[in-house]
Each structure stands twice: as C-alpha cells, then as structure tokens.
Amino acid sequence: MKLYVGGLSYGVSDQELSDFFATEGKVVSAVVIKDKFSGQSKGFGFVEMEDLKDGQNAIKNLNGKELAGRAIMVNQARPQEERPPRRNFGNNNNRRRY
C-alpha cells in the first residue's frame, strides 16, 4: 500500500521517514520528494508498506503524529493525474533565425 505523507519538516531524510513508519510494519520504500534543481525537500513524501493492513494501521496511528517537530498528515496515495505536456519557453531552438 502506497501512502502520501504531508507536512514534513524540510530536514527529514528518507531514512528517518522509513524508520518512523517501520513501527507500523514492513516498509518497502520511503522517499522524501525534493526540488530537482535545489535539492530542497518539498515537505511531502511517499511510503510504501508491504501489507495493506500495515498501511491502514499507519494511516490510523500516525496521521497527526509529530515527526521532527511537525504534525504530519498520512493518507492513501492516489494515482498521479494525467497532465498536459509542458511548454518549453526557455528553449531557443524553436526560434527562427534570420
């Protein structure tokens, strides 16, 4: 079961997130989402629990709990929505040259 974790402190690492959720069952993966340019945390992440029941227990027991000084929000992750392709305004290759 994949879980969305919001409200993370910017200093929380993948390992800290994994260790925090390990109290509820086996963690398959834990990732804090970071800005691709600065490397700074975006304040949310995803945790994948091996068992559905462990994931449901994690939602029930860890939602609203404090991690690194901040109350976190834990929900079941939803599939990423389809988005239209981005327009590339910074690419000069499409300009006409006279």
mmCIF file with all atom_site columns, C-alpha atoms in Angstrom:
data_model
loop_
_atom_site.group_PDB
_atom_site.id
_atom_site.type_symbol
_atom_site.label_atom_id
_atom_site.label_alt_id
_atom_site.label_comp_id
_atom_site.label_asym_id
_atom_site.label_entity_id
_atom_site.label_seq_id
_atom_site.pdbx_PDB_ins_code
_atom_site.Cartn_x
_atom_site.Cartn_y
_atom_site.Cartn_z
_atom_site.occupancy
_atom_site.B_iso_or_equiv
_atom_site.pdbx_formal_charge
_atom_site.auth_seq_id
_atom_site.auth_comp_id
_atom_site.auth_asym_id
_atom_site.auth_atom_id
_atom_site.pdbx_PDB_model_num
ATOM 1  C CA . MET A 1 1  ? 0.000  0.000  0.000   1.00 0.00 ? 1  MET A CA 1
ATOM 2  C CA . LYS A 1 2  ? 1.389  3.382  -1.008  1.00 0.00 ? 2  LYS A CA 1
ATOM 3  C CA . LEU A 1 3  ? 0.921  6.271  1.411   1.00 0.00 ? 3  LEU A CA 1
ATOM 4  C CA . TYR A 1 4  ? 1.181  10.028 0.944   1.00 0.00 ? 4  TYR A CA 1
ATOM 5  C CA . VAL A 1 5  ? 2.873  11.840 3.824   1.00 0.00 ? 5  VAL A CA 1
ATOM 6  C CA . GLY A 1 6  ? 2.430  15.614 4.003   1.00 0.00 ? 6  GLY A CA 1
ATOM 7  C CA . GLY A 1 7  ? 3.574  18.328 6.379   1.00 0.00 ? 7  GLY A CA 1
ATOM 8  C CA . LEU A 1 8  ? 7.125  17.012 6.644   1.00 0.00 ? 8  LEU A CA 1
ATOM 9  C CA . SER A 1 9  ? 9.850  19.146 8.126   1.00 0.00 ? 9  SER A CA 1
ATOM 10 C CA . TYR A 1 10 ? 12.357 20.126 5.420   1.00 0.00 ? 10 TYR A CA 1
ATOM 11 C CA . GLY A 1 11 ? 15.129 18.330 7.314   1.00 0.00 ? 11 GLY A CA 1
ATOM 12 C CA . VAL A 1 12 ? 13.535 14.859 7.303   1.00 0.00 ? 12 VAL A CA 1
ATOM 13 C CA . SER A 1 13 ? 15.513 12.260 5.330   1.00 0.00 ? 13 SER A CA 1
ATOM 14 C CA . ASP A 1 14 ? 14.291 9.164  3.508   1.00 0.00 ? 14 ASP A CA 1
ATOM 15 C CA . GLN A 1 15 ? 15.783 7.002  6.268   1.00 0.00 ? 15 GLN A CA 1
ATOM 16 C CA . GLU A 1 16 ? 14.059 8.947  9.063   1.00 0.00 ? 16 GLU A CA 1
ATOM 17 C CA . LEU A 1 17 ? 10.747 8.617  7.242   1.00 0.00 ? 17 LEU A CA 1
ATOM 18 C CA . SER A 1 18 ? 11.282 4.885  6.791   1.00 0.00 ? 18 SER A CA 1
ATOM 19 C CA . ASP A 1 19 ? 12.229 4.385  10.455  1.00 0.00 ? 19 ASP A CA 1
ATOM 20 C CA . PHE A 1 20 ? 9.172  6.333  11.611  1.00 0.00 ? 20 PHE A CA 1
ATOM 21 C CA . PHE A 1 21 ? 6.792  4.133  9.603   1.00 0.00 ? 21 PHE A CA 1
ATOM 22 C CA . ALA A 1 22 ? 8.612  0.889  10.467  1.00 0.00 ? 22 ALA A CA 1
ATOM 23 C CA . THR A 1 23 ? 6.807  0.917  13.824  1.00 0.00 ? 23 THR A CA 1
ATOM 24 C CA . GLU A 1 24 ? 3.623  0.011  11.904  1.00 0.00 ? 24 GLU A CA 1
ATOM 25 C CA . GLY A 1 25 ? 5.034  -2.766 9.699   1.00 0.00 ? 25 GLY A CA 1
ATOM 26 C CA . LYS A 1 26 ? 7.499  -3.567 6.940   1.00 0.00 ? 26 LYS A CA 1
ATOM 27 C CA . VAL A 1 27 ? 8.399  -0.545 4.828   1.00 0.00 ? 27 VAL A CA 1
ATOM 28 C CA . VAL A 1 28 ? 9.201  -1.338 1.193   1.00 0.00 ? 28 VAL A CA 1
ATOM 29 C CA . SER A 1 29 ? 10.312 2.205  0.330   1.00 0.00 ? 29 SER A CA 1
ATOM 30 C CA . ALA A 1 30 ? 10.255 5.725  1.736   1.00 0.00 ? 30 ALA A CA 1
ATOM 31 C CA . VAL A 1 31 ? 11.029 8.805  -0.353  1.00 0.00 ? 31 VAL A CA 1
ATOM 32 C CA . VAL A 1 32 ? 11.001 12.481 0.563   1.00 0.00 ? 32 VAL A CA 1
ATOM 33 C CA . ILE A 1 33 ? 10.243 14.474 -2.594  1.00 0.00 ? 33 ILE A CA 1
ATOM 34 C CA . LYS A 1 34 ? 12.876 17.106 -3.379  1.00 0.00 ? 34 LYS A CA 1
ATOM 35 C CA . ASP A 1 35 ? 13.124 20.006 -5.804  1.00 0.00 ? 35 ASP A CA 1
ATOM 36 C CA . LYS A 1 36 ? 15.136 18.794 -8.789  1.00 0.00 ? 36 LYS A CA 1
ATOM 37 C CA . PHE A 1 37 ? 17.167 21.990 -9.044  1.00 0.00 ? 37 PHE A CA 1
ATOM 38 C CA . SER A 1 38 ? 17.884 22.962 -5.434  1.00 0.00 ? 38 SER A CA 1
ATOM 39 C CA . GLY A 1 39 ? 17.644 19.540 -3.788  1.00 0.00 ? 39 GLY A CA 1
ATOM 40 C CA . GLN A 1 40 ? 15.470 21.098 -1.043  1.00 0.00 ? 40 GLN A CA 1
ATOM 41 C CA . SER A 1 41 ? 12.641 18.987 0.351   1.00 0.00 ? 41 SER A CA 1
ATOM 42 C CA . LYS A 1 42 ? 9.168  19.933 -0.851  1.00 0.00 ? 42 LYS A CA 1
ATOM 43 C CA . GLY A 1 43 ? 7.659  18.955 2.517   1.00 0.00 ? 43 GLY A CA 1
ATOM 44 C CA . PHE A 1 44 ? 5.981  15.731 1.440   1.00 0.00 ? 44 PHE A CA 1
ATOM 45 C CA . GLY A 1 45 ? 6.868  12.188 0.525   1.00 0.00 ? 45 GLY A CA 1
ATOM 46 C CA . PHE A 1 46 ? 5.642  8.676  -0.125  1.00 0.00 ? 46 PHE A CA 1
ATOM 47 C CA . VAL A 1 47 ? 5.941  5.497  1.906   1.00 0.00 ? 47 VAL A CA 1
ATOM 48 C CA . GLU A 1 48 ? 5.157  2.070  0.524   1.00 0.00 ? 48 GLU A CA 1
ATOM 49 C CA . MET A 1 49 ? 4.123  -0.527 3.088   1.00 0.00 ? 49 MET A CA 1
ATOM 50 C CA . GLU A 1 50 ? 4.420  -4.233 2.262   1.00 0.00 ? 50 GLU A CA 1
ATOM 51 C CA . ASP A 1 51 ? 0.989  -5.150 3.611   1.00 0.00 ? 51 ASP A CA 1
ATOM 52 C CA . LEU A 1 52 ? -2.375 -3.431 3.115   1.00 0.00 ? 52 LEU A CA 1
ATOM 53 C CA . LYS A 1 53 ? -3.258 -3.897 6.786   1.00 0.00 ? 53 LYS A CA 1
ATOM 54 C CA . ASP A 1 54 ? 0.046  -2.293 7.875   1.00 0.00 ? 54 ASP A CA 1
ATOM 55 C CA . GLY A 1 55 ? -0.698 0.659  5.602   1.00 0.00 ? 55 GLY A CA 1
ATOM 56 C CA . GLN A 1 56 ? -4.167 1.101  7.057   1.00 0.00 ? 56 GLN A CA 1
ATOM 57 C CA . ASN A 1 57 ? -2.727 0.917  10.591  1.00 0.00 ? 57 ASN A CA 1
ATOM 58 C CA . ALA A 1 58 ? -0.098 3.520  9.664   1.00 0.00 ? 58 ALA A CA 1
ATOM 59 C CA . ILE A 1 59 ? -2.836 5.893  8.457   1.00 0.00 ? 59 ILE A CA 1
ATOM 60 C CA . LYS A 1 60 ? -4.847 5.357  11.631  1.00 0.00 ? 60 LYS A CA 1
ATOM 61 C CA . ASN A 1 61 ? -1.927 5.530  14.087  1.00 0.00 ? 61 ASN A CA 1
ATOM 62 C CA . LEU A 1 62 ? 0.474  8.048  12.513  1.00 0.00 ? 62 LEU A CA 1
ATOM 63 C CA . ASN A 1 63 ? -1.826 10.654 10.953  1.00 0.00 ? 63 ASN A CA 1
ATOM 64 C CA . GLY A 1 64 ? -1.444 13.812 13.068  1.00 0.00 ? 64 GLY A CA 1
ATOM 65 C CA . LYS A 1 65 ? 1.614  12.469 14.948  1.00 0.00 ? 65 LYS A CA 1
ATOM 66 C CA . GLU A 1 66 ? 4.718  14.579 15.275  1.00 0.00 ? 66 GLU A CA 1
ATOM 67 C CA . LEU A 1 67 ? 7.844  13.860 13.231  1.00 0.00 ? 67 LEU A CA 1
ATOM 68 C CA . ALA A 1 68 ? 10.830 16.203 13.594  1.00 0.00 ? 68 ALA A CA 1
ATOM 69 C CA . GLY A 1 69 ? 8.721  18.837 15.314  1.00 0.00 ? 69 GLY A CA 1
ATOM 70 C CA . ARG A 1 70 ? 5.822  18.912 12.828  1.00 0.00 ? 70 ARG A CA 1
ATOM 71 C CA . ALA A 1 71 ? 2.463  17.156 12.779  1.00 0.00 ? 71 ALA A CA 1
ATOM 72 C CA . ILE A 1 72 ? 2.293  15.014 9.655   1.00 0.00 ? 72 ILE A CA 1
ATOM 73 C CA . MET A 1 73 ? -0.666 14.057 7.500   1.00 0.00 ? 73 MET A CA 1
ATOM 74 C CA . VAL A 1 74 ? -0.894 10.440 6.290   1.00 0.00 ? 74 VAL A CA 1
ATOM 75 C CA . ASN A 1 75 ? -3.324 9.324  3.567   1.00 0.00 ? 75 ASN A CA 1
ATOM 76 C CA . GLN A 1 76 ? -3.531 6.600  0.980   1.00 0.00 ? 76 GLN A CA 1
ATOM 77 C CA . ALA A 1 77 ? -1.706 7.830  -2.114  1.00 0.00 ? 77 ALA A CA 1
ATOM 78 C CA . ARG A 1 78 ? -3.782 8.431  -5.217  1.00 0.00 ? 78 ARG A CA 1
ATOM 79 C CA . PRO A 1 79 ? -2.510 7.715  -8.729  1.00 0.00 ? 79 PRO A CA 1
ATOM 80 C CA . GLN A 1 80 ? -0.795 10.668 -10.350 1.00 0.00 ? 80 GLN A CA 1
ATOM 81 C CA . GLU A 1 81 ? -3.187 12.581 -12.570 1.00 0.00 ? 81 GLU A CA 1
ATOM 82 C CA . GLU A 1 82 ? -2.527 12.861 -16.267 1.00 0.00 ? 82 GLU A CA 1
ATOM 83 C CA . ARG A 1 83 ? -1.212 16.329 -17.112 1.00 0.00 ? 83 ARG A CA 1
ATOM 84 C CA . PRO A 1 84 ? -0.768 18.015 -20.477 1.00 0.00 ? 84 PRO A CA 1
ATOM 85 C CA . PRO A 1 85 ? 2.827  18.301 -21.684 1.00 0.00 ? 85 PRO A CA 1
ATOM 86 C CA . ARG A 1 86 ? 4.725  21.355 -20.531 1.00 0.00 ? 86 ARG A CA 1
ATOM 87 C CA . ARG A 1 87 ? 5.503  24.109 -22.966 1.00 0.00 ? 87 ARG A CA 1
ATOM 88 C CA . ASN A 1 88 ? 9.175  24.875 -23.196 1.00 0.00 ? 88 ASN A CA 1
ATOM 89 C CA . PHE A 1 89 ? 9.539  28.654 -23.073 1.00 0.00 ? 89 PHE A CA 1
ATOM 90 C CA . GLY A 1 90 ? 13.233 28.631 -22.236 1.00 0.00 ? 90 GLY A CA 1
ATOM 91 C CA . ASN A 1 91 ? 14.373 26.662 -25.267 1.00 0.00 ? 91 ASN A CA 1
ATOM 92 C CA . ASN A 1 92 ? 15.687 28.925 -28.017 1.00 0.00 ? 92 ASN A CA 1
ATOM 93 C CA . ASN A 1 93 ? 15.959 26.116 -30.553 1.00 0.00 ? 93 ASN A CA 1
ATOM 94 C CA . ASN A 1 94 ? 12.450 26.812 -31.855 1.00 0.00 ? 94 ASN A CA 1
ATOM 95 C CA . ARG A 1 95 ? 13.120 30.442 -32.744 1.00 0.00 ? 95 ARG A CA 1
ATOM 96 C CA . ARG A 1 96 ? 13.508 31.445 -36.330 1.00 0.00 ? 96 ARG A CA 1
ATOM 97 C CA . ARG A 1 97 ? 16.852 32.844 -37.212 1.00 0.00 ? 97 ARG A CA 1
ATOM 98 C CA . TYR A 1 98 ? 17.004 35.478 -39.941 1.00 0.00 ? 98 TYR A CA 1
#
